[in-house]
């Protein structure tokens, strides 16, 4: 699995755990829904760290919490 796929899976998992939609996540993060959609649908091949930070702020979590998930172990180069 590559990092883009891992980020996608982590976002979907967090939304499911919090029972929120991608649209709600975008609203909470102060970003256009199209930006979050591009992470989830694979359009964004190289997401910026600032985008991930904004998602974390919207979810009221720290960046290290976002990446502290088994989906990020053993990533392909």
JSON list of C-alpha atoms in Angstrom, two decimals:
[
{"chain": "A", "resi": 1, "resn": "UNK", "atom": "CA", "xyz": [0.00, 0.00, 0.00]},
{"chain": "A", "resi": 2, "resn": "UNK", "atom": "CA", "xyz": [1.26, 3.48, -0.78]},
{"chain": "A", "resi": 3, "resn": "UNK", "atom": "CA", "xyz": [0.96, 6.58, 1.41]},
{"chain": "A", "resi": 4, "resn": "UNK", "atom": "CA", "xyz": [-1.90, 8.06, -0.64]},
{"chain": "A", "resi": 5, "resn": "UNK", "atom": "CA", "xyz": [-4.00, 4.92, -0.15]},
{"chain": "A", "resi": 6, "resn": "UNK", "atom": "CA", "xyz": [-3.13, 4.84, 3.56]},
{"chain": "A", "resi": 7, "resn": "UNK", "atom": "CA", "xyz": [-4.26, 8.47, 3.99]},
{"chain": "A", "resi": 8, "resn": "UNK", "atom": "CA", "xyz": [-7.49, 7.70, 2.17]},
{"chain": "A", "resi": 9, "resn": "UNK", "atom": "CA", "xyz": [-8.20, 4.70, 4.40]},
{"chain": "A", "resi": 10, "resn": "UNK", "atom": "CA", "xyz": [-7.35, 6.65, 7.55]},
{"chain": "A", "resi": 11, "resn": "UNK", "atom": "CA", "xyz": [-9.72, 9.49, 6.62]},
{"chain": "A", "resi": 12, "resn": "UNK", "atom": "CA", "xyz": [-12.54, 7.05, 5.87]},
{"chain": "A", "resi": 13, "resn": "UNK", "atom": "CA", "xyz": [-11.91, 5.21, 9.15]},
{"chain": "A", "resi": 14, "resn": "UNK", "atom": "CA", "xyz": [-11.95, 8.44, 11.17]},
{"chain": "A", "resi": 15, "resn": "UNK", "atom": "CA", "xyz": [-15.18, 9.56, 9.51]},
{"chain": "A", "resi": 16, "resn": "UNK", "atom": "CA", "xyz": [-16.78, 6.21, 10.26]},
{"chain": "A", "resi": 17, "resn": "UNK", "atom": "CA", "xyz": [-15.61, 6.26, 13.90]},
{"chain": "A", "resi": 18, "resn": "UNK", "atom": "CA", "xyz": [-17.02, 9.76, 14.35]},
{"chain": "A", "resi": 19, "resn": "UNK", "atom": "CA", "xyz": [-20.13, 9.05, 12.30]},
{"chain": "A", "resi": 20, "resn": "UNK", "atom": "CA", "xyz": [-19.55, 11.99, 9.98]},
{"chain": "A", "resi": 21, "resn": "UNK", "atom": "CA", "xyz": [-19.62, 12.36, 6.21]},
{"chain": "A", "resi": 22, "resn": "UNK", "atom": "CA", "xyz": [-16.81, 13.58, 3.98]},
{"chain": "A", "resi": 23, "resn": "UNK", "atom": "CA", "xyz": [-18.84, 16.77, 3.52]},
{"chain": "A", "resi": 24, "resn": "UNK", "atom": "CA", "xyz": [-19.02, 17.28, 7.29]},
{"chain": "A", "resi": 25, "resn": "UNK", "atom": "CA", "xyz": [-15.29, 16.64, 7.59]},
{"chain": "A", "resi": 26, "resn": "UNK", "atom": "CA", "xyz": [-14.62, 19.29, 4.95]},
{"chain": "A", "resi": 27, "resn": "UNK", "atom": "CA", "xyz": [-16.83, 21.76, 6.82]},
{"chain": "A", "resi": 28, "resn": "UNK", "atom": "CA", "xyz": [-15.15, 21.02, 10.16]},
{"chain": "A", "resi": 29, "resn": "UNK", "atom": "CA", "xyz": [-11.73, 21.39, 8.52]},
{"chain": "A", "resi": 30, "resn": "UNK", "atom": "CA", "xyz": [-12.59, 24.64, 6.76]},
{"chain": "A", "resi": 31, "resn": "UNK", "atom": "CA", "xyz": [-11.79, 23.23, 3.34]},
{"chain": "A", "resi": 32, "resn": "UNK", "atom": "CA", "xyz": [-13.78, 22.79, 0.15]},
{"chain": "A", "resi": 33, "resn": "UNK", "atom": "CA", "xyz": [-15.44, 19.38, -0.11]},
{"chain": "A", "resi": 34, "resn": "UNK", "atom": "CA", "xyz": [-13.61, 18.88, -3.41]},
{"chain": "A", "resi": 35, "resn": "UNK", "atom": "CA", "xyz": [-10.27, 18.95, -1.56]},
{"chain": "A", "resi": 36, "resn": "UNK", "atom": "CA", "xyz": [-11.30, 16.19, 0.85]},
{"chain": "A", "resi": 37, "resn": "UNK", "atom": "CA", "xyz": [-12.98, 14.26, -1.97]},
{"chain": "A", "resi": 38, "resn": "UNK", "atom": "CA", "xyz": [-9.73, 14.31, -3.95]},
{"chain": "A", "resi": 39, "resn": "UNK", "atom": "CA", "xyz": [-7.97, 12.63, -1.02]},
{"chain": "A", "resi": 40, "resn": "UNK", "atom": "CA", "xyz": [-10.62, 9.94, -0.75]},
{"chain": "A", "resi": 41, "resn": "UNK", "atom": "CA", "xyz": [-11.19, 9.25, -4.44]},
{"chain": "A", "resi": 42, "resn": "UNK", "atom": "CA", "xyz": [-7.48, 9.10, -5.28]},
{"chain": "A", "resi": 43, "resn": "UNK", "atom": "CA", "xyz": [-7.38, 12.24, -7.44]},
{"chain": "A", "resi": 44, "resn": "UNK", "atom": "CA", "xyz": [-4.81, 13.81, -5.10]},
{"chain": "A", "resi": 45, "resn": "UNK", "atom": "CA", "xyz": [-1.64, 11.80, -5.63]},
{"chain": "A", "resi": 46, "resn": "UNK", "atom": "CA", "xyz": [0.51, 13.77, -3.21]},
{"chain": "A", "resi": 47, "resn": "UNK", "atom": "CA", "xyz": [-1.54, 15.38, -0.42]},
{"chain": "A", "resi": 48, "resn": "UNK", "atom": "CA", "xyz": [0.09, 18.33, 1.29]},
{"chain": "A", "resi": 49, "resn": "UNK", "atom": "CA", "xyz": [0.85, 18.11, 4.99]},
{"chain": "A", "resi": 50, "resn": "UNK", "atom": "CA", "xyz": [-1.11, 21.35, 5.52]},
{"chain": "A", "resi": 51, "resn": "UNK", "atom": "CA", "xyz": [-4.23, 19.58, 4.22]},
{"chain": "A", "resi": 52, "resn": "UNK", "atom": "CA", "xyz": [-3.72, 16.74, 6.71]},
{"chain": "A", "resi": 53, "resn": "UNK", "atom": "CA", "xyz": [-3.12, 19.27, 9.50]},
{"chain": "A", "resi": 54, "resn": "UNK", "atom": "CA", "xyz": [-6.40, 21.02, 8.65]},
{"chain": "A", "resi": 55, "resn": "UNK", "atom": "CA", "xyz": [-8.22, 17.68, 8.75]},
{"chain": "A", "resi": 56, "resn": "UNK", "atom": "CA", "xyz": [-6.68, 17.01, 12.15]},
{"chain": "A", "resi": 57, "resn": "UNK", "atom": "CA", "xyz": [-7.81, 20.40, 13.42]},
{"chain": "A", "resi": 58, "resn": "UNK", "atom": "CA", "xyz": [-11.31, 19.70, 12.15]},
{"chain": "A", "resi": 59, "resn": "UNK", "atom": "CA", "xyz": [-11.32, 16.38, 13.96]},
{"chain": "A", "resi": 60, "resn": "UNK", "atom": "CA", "xyz": [-9.78, 17.90, 17.08]},
{"chain": "A", "resi": 61, "resn": "UNK", "atom": "CA", "xyz": [-6.80, 15.58, 16.99]},
{"chain": "A", "resi": 62, "resn": "UNK", "atom": "CA", "xyz": [-3.05, 15.95, 16.79]},
{"chain": "A", "resi": 63, "resn": "UNK", "atom": "CA", "xyz": [-1.11, 15.15, 13.65]},
{"chain": "A", "resi": 64, "resn": "UNK", "atom": "CA", "xyz": [0.70, 12.33, 15.43]},
{"chain": "A", "resi": 65, "resn": "UNK", "atom": "CA", "xyz": [-2.67, 10.78, 16.29]},
{"chain": "A", "resi": 66, "resn": "UNK", "atom": "CA", "xyz": [-3.64, 10.82, 12.62]},
{"chain": "A", "resi": 67, "resn": "UNK", "atom": "CA", "xyz": [-0.54, 8.87, 11.64]},
{"chain": "A", "resi": 68, "resn": "UNK", "atom": "CA", "xyz": [-0.65, 6.57, 14.68]},
{"chain": "A", "resi": 69, "resn": "UNK", "atom": "CA", "xyz": [-2.57, 3.80, 12.93]},
{"chain": "A", "resi": 70, "resn": "UNK", "atom": "CA", "xyz": [-1.62, 0.38, 11.59]},
{"chain": "A", "resi": 71, "resn": "UNK", "atom": "CA", "xyz": [-2.50, 1.50, 8.07]},
{"chain": "A", "resi": 72, "resn": "UNK", "atom": "CA", "xyz": [0.78, 3.46, 8.01]},
{"chain": "A", "resi": 73, "resn": "UNK", "atom": "CA", "xyz": [3.01, 0.49, 8.84]},
{"chain": "A", "resi": 74, "resn": "UNK", "atom": "CA", "xyz": [4.90, -1.18, 6.04]},
{"chain": "A", "resi": 75, "resn": "UNK", "atom": "CA", "xyz": [4.14, 1.45, 3.39]},
{"chain": "A", "resi": 76, "resn": "UNK", "atom": "CA", "xyz": [5.62, 0.93, -0.05]},
{"chain": "A", "resi": 77, "resn": "UNK", "atom": "CA", "xyz": [8.12, 3.46, -1.38]}
]
